Coordinates of C-alpha atoms in Angstrom, one line a residue:
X1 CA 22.9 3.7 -37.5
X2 CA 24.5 6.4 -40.1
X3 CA 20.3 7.5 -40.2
X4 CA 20.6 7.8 -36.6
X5 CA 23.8 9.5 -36.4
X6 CA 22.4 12.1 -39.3
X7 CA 19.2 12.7 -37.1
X8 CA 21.3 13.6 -34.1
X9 CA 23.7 15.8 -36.1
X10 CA 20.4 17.9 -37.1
X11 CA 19.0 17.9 -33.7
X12 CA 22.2 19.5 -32.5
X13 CA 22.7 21.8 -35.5
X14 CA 19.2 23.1 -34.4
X15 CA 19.9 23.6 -30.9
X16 CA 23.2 25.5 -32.0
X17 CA 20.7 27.6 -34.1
X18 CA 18.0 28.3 -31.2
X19 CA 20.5 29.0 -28.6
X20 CA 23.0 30.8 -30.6
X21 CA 23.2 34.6 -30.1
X22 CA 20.7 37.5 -31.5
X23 CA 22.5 37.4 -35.3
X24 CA 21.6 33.8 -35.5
X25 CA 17.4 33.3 -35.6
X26 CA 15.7 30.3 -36.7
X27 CA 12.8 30.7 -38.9
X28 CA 9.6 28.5 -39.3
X29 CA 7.1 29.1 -42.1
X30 CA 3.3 29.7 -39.9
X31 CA 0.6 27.6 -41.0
X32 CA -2.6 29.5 -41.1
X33 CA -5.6 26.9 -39.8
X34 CA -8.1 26.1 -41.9
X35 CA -12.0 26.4 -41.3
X36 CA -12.6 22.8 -40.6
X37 CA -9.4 23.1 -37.8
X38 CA -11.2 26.4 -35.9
X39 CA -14.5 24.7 -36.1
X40 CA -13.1 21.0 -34.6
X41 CA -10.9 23.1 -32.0
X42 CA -14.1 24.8 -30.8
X43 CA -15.7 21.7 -30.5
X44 CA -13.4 20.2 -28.6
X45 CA -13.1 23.0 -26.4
X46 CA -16.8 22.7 -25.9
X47 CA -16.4 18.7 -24.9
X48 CA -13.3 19.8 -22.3
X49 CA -15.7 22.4 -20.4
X50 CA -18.7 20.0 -20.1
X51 CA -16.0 17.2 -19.2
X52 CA -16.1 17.2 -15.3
X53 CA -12.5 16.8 -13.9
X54 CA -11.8 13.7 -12.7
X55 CA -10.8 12.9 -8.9
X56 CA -7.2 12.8 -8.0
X57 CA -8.0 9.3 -6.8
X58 CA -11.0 7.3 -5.9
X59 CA -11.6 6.3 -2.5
X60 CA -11.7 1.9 -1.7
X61 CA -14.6 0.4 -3.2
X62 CA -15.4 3.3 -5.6
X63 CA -13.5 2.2 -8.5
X64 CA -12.7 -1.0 -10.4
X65 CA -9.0 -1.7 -8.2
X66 CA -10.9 -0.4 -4.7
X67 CA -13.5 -3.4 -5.7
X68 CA -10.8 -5.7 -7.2
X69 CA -9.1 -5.2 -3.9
X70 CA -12.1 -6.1 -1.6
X71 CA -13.0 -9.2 -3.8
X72 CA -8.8 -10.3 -3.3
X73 CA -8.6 -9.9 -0.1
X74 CA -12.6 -11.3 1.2
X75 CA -10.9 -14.5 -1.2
X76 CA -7.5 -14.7 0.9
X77 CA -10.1 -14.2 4.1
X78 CA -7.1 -12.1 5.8
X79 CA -9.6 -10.5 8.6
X80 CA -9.0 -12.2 12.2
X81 CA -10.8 -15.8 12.7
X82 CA -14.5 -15.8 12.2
X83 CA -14.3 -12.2 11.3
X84 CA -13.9 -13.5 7.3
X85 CA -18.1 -14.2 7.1
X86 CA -19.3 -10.6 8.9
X87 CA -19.9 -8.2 6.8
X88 CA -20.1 -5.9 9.9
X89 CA -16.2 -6.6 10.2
X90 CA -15.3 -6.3 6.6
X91 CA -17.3 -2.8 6.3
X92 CA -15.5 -1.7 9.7
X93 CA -11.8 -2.9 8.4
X94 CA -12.1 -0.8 4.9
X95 CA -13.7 2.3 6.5
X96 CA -10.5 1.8 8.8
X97 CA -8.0 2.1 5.3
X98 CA -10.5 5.0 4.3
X99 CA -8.9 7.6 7.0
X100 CA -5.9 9.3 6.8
X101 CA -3.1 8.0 8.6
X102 CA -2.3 9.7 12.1
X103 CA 1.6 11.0 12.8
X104 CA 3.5 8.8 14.4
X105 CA 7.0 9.6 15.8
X106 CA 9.7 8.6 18.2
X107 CA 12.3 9.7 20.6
X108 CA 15.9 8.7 19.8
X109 CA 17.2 7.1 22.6
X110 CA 20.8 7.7 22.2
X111 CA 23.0 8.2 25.4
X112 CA 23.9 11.5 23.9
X113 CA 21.2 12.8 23.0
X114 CA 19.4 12.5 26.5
X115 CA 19.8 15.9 27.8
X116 CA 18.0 17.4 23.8
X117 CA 15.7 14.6 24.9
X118 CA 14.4 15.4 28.4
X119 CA 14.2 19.4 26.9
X120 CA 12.4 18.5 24.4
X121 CA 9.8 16.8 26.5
X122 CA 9.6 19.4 28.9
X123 CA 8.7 21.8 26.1
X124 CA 6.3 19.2 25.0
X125 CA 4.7 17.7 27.3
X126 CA 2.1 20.4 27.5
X127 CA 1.5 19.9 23.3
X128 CA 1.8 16.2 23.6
X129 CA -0.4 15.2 26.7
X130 CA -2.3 18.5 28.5
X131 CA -3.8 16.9 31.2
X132 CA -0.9 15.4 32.6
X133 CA 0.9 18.9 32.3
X134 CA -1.5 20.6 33.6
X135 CA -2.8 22.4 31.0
X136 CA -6.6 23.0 29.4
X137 CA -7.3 20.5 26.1
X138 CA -7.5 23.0 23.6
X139 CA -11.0 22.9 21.4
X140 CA -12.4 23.7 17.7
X141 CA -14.3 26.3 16.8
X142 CA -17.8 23.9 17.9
X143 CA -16.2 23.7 21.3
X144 CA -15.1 19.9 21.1
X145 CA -12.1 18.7 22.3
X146 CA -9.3 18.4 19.7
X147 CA -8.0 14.7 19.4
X148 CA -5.0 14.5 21.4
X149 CA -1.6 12.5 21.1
X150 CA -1.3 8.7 22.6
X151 CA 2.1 7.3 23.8
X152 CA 3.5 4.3 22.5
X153 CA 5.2 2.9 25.4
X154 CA 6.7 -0.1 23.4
X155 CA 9.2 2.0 21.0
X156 CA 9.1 5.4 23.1
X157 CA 6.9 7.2 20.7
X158 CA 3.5 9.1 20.0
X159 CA 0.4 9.0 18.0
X160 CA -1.0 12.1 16.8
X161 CA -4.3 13.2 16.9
X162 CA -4.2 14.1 12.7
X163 CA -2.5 13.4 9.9
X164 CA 0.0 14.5 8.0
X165 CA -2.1 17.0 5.8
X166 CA -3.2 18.5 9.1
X167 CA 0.1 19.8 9.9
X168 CA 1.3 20.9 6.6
X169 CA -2.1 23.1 6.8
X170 CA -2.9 23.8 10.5
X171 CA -6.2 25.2 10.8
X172 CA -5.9 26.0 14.8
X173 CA -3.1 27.4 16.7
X174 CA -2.2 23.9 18.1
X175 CA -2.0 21.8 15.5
X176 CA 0.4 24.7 14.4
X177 CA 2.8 24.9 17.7
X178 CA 3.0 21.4 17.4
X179 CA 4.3 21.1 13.6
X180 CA 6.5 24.0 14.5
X181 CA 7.8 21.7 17.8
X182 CA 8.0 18.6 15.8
X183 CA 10.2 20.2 12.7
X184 CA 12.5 21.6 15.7
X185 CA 13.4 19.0 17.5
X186 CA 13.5 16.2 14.1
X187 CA 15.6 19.2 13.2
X188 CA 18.4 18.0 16.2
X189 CA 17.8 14.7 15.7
X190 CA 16.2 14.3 18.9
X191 CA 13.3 12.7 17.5
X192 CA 12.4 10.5 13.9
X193 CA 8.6 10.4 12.6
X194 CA 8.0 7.2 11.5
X195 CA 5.3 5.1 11.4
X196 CA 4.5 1.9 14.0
X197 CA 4.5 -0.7 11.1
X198 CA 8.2 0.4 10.5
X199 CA 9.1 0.6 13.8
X200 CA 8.0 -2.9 14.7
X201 CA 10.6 -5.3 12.9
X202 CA 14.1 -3.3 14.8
X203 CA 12.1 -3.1 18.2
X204 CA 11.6 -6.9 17.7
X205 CA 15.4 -7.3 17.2
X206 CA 17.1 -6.6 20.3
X207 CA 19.9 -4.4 19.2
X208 CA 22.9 -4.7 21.2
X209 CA 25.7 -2.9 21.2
X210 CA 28.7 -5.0 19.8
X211 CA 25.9 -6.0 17.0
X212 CA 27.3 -6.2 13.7
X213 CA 24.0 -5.6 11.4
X214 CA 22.8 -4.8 7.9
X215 CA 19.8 -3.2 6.4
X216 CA 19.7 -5.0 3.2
X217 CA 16.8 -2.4 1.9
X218 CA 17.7 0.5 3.9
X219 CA 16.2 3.8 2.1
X220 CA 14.4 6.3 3.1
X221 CA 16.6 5.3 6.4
X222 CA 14.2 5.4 9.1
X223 CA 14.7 1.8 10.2
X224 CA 18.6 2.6 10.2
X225 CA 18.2 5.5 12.3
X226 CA 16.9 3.2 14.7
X227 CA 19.5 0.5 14.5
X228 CA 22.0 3.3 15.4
X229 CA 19.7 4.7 17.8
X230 CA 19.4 1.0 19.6
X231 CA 23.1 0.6 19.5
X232 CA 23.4 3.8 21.3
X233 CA 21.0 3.5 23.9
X234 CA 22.9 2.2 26.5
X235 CA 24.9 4.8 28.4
X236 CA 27.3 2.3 30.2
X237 CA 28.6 0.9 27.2
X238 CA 30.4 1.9 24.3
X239 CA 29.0 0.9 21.1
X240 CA 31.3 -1.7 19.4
X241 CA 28.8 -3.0 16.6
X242 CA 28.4 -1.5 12.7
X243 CA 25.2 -0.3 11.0
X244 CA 25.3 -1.4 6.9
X245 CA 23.0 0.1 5.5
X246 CA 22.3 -0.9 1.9
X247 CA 20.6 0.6 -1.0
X248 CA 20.3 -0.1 -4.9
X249 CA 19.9 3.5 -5.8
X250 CA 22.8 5.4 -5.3
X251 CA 20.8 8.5 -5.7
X252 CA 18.4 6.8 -2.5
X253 CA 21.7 5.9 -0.5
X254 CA 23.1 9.9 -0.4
X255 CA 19.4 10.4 0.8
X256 CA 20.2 7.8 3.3
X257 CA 23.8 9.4 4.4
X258 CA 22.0 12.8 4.9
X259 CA 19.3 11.8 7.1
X260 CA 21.3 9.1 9.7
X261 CA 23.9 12.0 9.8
X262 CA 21.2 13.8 11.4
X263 CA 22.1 12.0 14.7
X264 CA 25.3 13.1 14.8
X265 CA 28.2 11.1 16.2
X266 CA 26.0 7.5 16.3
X267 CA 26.5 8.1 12.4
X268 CA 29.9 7.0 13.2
X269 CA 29.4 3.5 13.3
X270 CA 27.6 3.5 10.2
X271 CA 28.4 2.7 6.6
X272 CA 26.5 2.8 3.7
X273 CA 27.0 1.4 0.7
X274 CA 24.8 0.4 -2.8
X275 CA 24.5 -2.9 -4.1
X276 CA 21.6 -5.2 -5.0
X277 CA 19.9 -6.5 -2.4
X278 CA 19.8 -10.4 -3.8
X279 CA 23.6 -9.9 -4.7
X280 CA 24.9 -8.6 -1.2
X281 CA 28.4 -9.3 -1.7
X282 CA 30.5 -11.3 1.4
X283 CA 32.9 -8.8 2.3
X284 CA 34.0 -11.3 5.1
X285 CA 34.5 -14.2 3.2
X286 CA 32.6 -16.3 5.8
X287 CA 30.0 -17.6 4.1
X288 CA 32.5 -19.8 1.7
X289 CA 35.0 -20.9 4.5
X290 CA 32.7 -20.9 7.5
X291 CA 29.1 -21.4 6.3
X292 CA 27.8 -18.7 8.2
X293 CA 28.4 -14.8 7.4
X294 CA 29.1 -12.1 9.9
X295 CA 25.9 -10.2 10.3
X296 CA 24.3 -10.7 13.7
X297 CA 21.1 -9.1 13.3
X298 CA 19.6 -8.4 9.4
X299 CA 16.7 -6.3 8.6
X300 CA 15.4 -7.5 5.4
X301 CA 12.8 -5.1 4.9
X302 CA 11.9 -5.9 0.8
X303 CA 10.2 -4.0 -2.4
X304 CA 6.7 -4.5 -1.7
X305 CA 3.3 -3.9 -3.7
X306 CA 2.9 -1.2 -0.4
X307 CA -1.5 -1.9 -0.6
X308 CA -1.0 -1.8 3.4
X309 CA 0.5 1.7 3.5
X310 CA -3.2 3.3 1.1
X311 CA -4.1 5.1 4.4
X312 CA -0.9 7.0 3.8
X313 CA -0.7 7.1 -0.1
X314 CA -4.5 7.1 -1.0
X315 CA -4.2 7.7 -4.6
X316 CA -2.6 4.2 -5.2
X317 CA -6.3 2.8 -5.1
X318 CA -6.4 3.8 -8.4
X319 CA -3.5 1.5 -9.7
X320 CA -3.9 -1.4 -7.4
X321 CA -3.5 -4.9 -9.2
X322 CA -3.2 -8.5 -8.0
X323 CA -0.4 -9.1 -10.2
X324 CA 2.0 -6.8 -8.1
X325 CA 2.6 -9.1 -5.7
X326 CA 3.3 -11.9 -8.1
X327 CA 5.6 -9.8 -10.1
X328 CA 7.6 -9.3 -6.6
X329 CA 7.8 -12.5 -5.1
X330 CA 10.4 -13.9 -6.8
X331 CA 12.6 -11.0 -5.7
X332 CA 11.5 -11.1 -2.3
X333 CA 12.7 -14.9 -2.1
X334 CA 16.1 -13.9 -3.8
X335 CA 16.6 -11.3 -1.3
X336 CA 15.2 -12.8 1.9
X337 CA 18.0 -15.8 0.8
X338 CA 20.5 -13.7 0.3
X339 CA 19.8 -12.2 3.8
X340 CA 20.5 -15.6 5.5
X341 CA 23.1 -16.7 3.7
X342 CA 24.8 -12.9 5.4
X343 CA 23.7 -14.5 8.8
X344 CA 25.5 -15.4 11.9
X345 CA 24.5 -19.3 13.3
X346 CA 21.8 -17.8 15.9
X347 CA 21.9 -14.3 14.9
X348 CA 18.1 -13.1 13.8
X349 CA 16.6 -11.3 10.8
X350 CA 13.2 -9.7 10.5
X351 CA 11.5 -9.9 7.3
X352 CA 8.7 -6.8 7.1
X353 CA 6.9 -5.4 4.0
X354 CA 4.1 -2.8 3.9
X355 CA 1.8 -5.7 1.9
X356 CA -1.4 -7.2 3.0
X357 CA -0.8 -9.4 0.6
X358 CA 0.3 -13.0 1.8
X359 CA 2.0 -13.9 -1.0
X360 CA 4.2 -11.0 -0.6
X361 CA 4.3 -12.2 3.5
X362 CA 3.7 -15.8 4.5
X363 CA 4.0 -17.6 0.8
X364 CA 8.0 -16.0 0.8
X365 CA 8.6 -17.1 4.7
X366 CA 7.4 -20.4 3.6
X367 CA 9.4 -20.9 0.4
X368 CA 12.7 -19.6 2.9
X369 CA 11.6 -22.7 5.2
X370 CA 11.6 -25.0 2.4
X371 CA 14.5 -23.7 0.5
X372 CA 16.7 -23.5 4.1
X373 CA 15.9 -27.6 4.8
X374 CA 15.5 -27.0 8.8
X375 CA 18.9 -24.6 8.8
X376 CA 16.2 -21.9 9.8
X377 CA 13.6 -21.5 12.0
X378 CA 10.7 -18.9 13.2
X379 CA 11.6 -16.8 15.8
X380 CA 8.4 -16.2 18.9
X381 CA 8.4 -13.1 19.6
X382 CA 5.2 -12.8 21.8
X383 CA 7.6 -12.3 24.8
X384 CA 9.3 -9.1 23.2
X385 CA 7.0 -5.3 23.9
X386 CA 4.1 -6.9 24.6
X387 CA 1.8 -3.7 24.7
X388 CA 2.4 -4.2 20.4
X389 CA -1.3 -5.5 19.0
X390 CA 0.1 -8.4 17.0
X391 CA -1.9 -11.9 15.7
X392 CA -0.9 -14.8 13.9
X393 CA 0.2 -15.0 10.0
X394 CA -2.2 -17.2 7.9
X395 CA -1.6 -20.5 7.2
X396 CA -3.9 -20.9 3.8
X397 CA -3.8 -18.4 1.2

């Protein structure tokens, strides 16, 4: 410790010295290299210029985790039935992960925000679906039709014709209005981009208005910009309910403060706070006198390995493992318990991650079953925005 404490004293002694004003200098003694040093440096010089640069990342199936990842999954046999056995099917679901993932957005359907709203579909319309506006498909250079938007009927949203590195570098005029158009009206919280896997769980929810919920894993805040948005989106009735939105990181949360104050006076009936998820504390006091807590709906939306969002983040091929999801499960458990422990007797939670994996997926829903002894059950939701593509979870993993 007193070797420590010496060590430290020098460091800042030096700093003083290097930082102090022009009187004060520090001095080094230069080591002239010898022969053998030039002659290795040159050599190694040589070996970096013939030395090709490596690829930021390596696309699925090109590297040891892109074939460590096919062999895992083709094992867990995660395709749709009688899909796991055709190769035709497995070639077409990883050239799927292979493209880049479209833009995704949707409009905030807050009662005050409908007049922003209906403007900013008027000026959009033409942008977002030309032949219904009237207007000529715009082309490239070849003459083909550029890729246009698709609306999302379920969650009041649109799929983009690119991806995200199209609009940061437009190449045509359109692509170009349309960033500028999307940055504008996100701007006035008029409209979120988000993508459909994260809009799915809150859809599924039914939000109501007198709805006292909690986003146990709430950063970046997208899915809590919906909850408020859902609270808000009835124009005949006054919100009554409270958003908690919960993060570990407090640095995350005042990311999380910033971004849902970006819908103005919904942010209102919102609170954040920073705790760990497993450890929620019961402000209520509920769950030890009643049983039950106070949270009507809970989006439990955990740390995940993330393998389903590659399309998005390609250059996590290059670090996948099969060991990730192990290493998480555990918490998953922790927090998904902790979650329902928070819930109301017949409130609802939805438990999402952005995993293929099912031990990150259907092995923690079925350790909740077991752990719960019949106090919870699954939830159909086939009856709830049908026009969502949904199938089945596995039952063998």
């Amino acid at each position: 410790r007193r070797r420590a404490g010496a060590e430290l004293s020098a460091l800042a002694k030096g700093r003083s010295i290097a930082m102090g004003g022009s009187k004060t200098r520090s001095h080094k003694r230069r080591r002239l290299p010898t022969e053998a040093a030039l002659a290795a440096k040159a050599a190694a010089a040589v070996e970096a210029a013939e030395t090709p640069e490596p690829a930021a990342y390596v696309r699925p199936g090109e590297s040891e985790s892109g074939a460590a990842f096919e062999l895992y999954y083709r094992a867990q046999r995660i395709l749709p039935d009688g899909s796991n056995d055709d190769e035709d099917a497995w070639s077409a679901f990883l050239g799927q992960l292979r493209r880049p993932l479209p833009v995704t957005f949707r409009f905030n359907e807050s009662a005050h925000l409908s007049t922003l709203c209906a403007e900013a579909m008027r000026t959009g319309m033409r942008l977002l679906d030309p032949c219904g506006a009237g207007v000529e498909v715009p082309c490239d250079e070849s003459g083909r039709p550029l890729r246009m938007p698709v609306r999302l009927r379920w969650c009041n949203g649109w799929q983009l014709g690119c991806s995200a590195s199209i609009l940061k570098r437009p190449q045509h005029a359109y692509w170009s209005e349309l960033n500028d158009w999307l940055t504008r009206w996100a701007a006035l919280g008029v409209l979120s981009r988000q993508a459909i896997d994260s809009m799915a769980p809150v859809s599924l929810l039914n939000v109501a208005p007198h709805h006292t919920v909690l986003d146990l894993c709430a950063s970046p805040g997208s899915k809590t910009q919906q909850l408020l948005d859902a609270m808000h989106a009835d124009p005949a009735t006054a919100p009554t309910g409270l958003v908690v939105a919960n993060d570990f990181s407090p640095f995350r949360a005042r990311m999380l403060v910033r971004r849902c104050a970006a819908l103005g006076r919904a942010a209102a009936r919102c609170v954040v706070v920073t705790h760990a998820a497993q450890h929620f504390p019961d402000v209520s006091g509920r769950v030890g006198s009643h049983g039950e807590g106070a949270y009507d709906r809970i989006v439990c939306d955990v740390p995940c390995c993330g393998d389903g969002t590659f399309r998005k983040n390609p250059e996590a091929w290059n670090h996948w493992r099969p060991s990730f999801a192990q290493r998480l499960h555990g918490l998953q458990i922790c927090i998904a318990l902790r979650g329902i422990a928070l819930l109301r007797v017949g409130g609802e939670m939805a438990f999402s991650t952005c995993a293929l994996n099912p031990i990150e997926d259907e092995a923690v829903i079925a350790q909740i079953l077991h752990a719960t002894g019949g106090a919870v059950e699954i939830v159909d939701v086939s009856d709830r925005h049908r026009l969502l593509r949904r199938r089945a979870g596995l039952k063998t993993w």
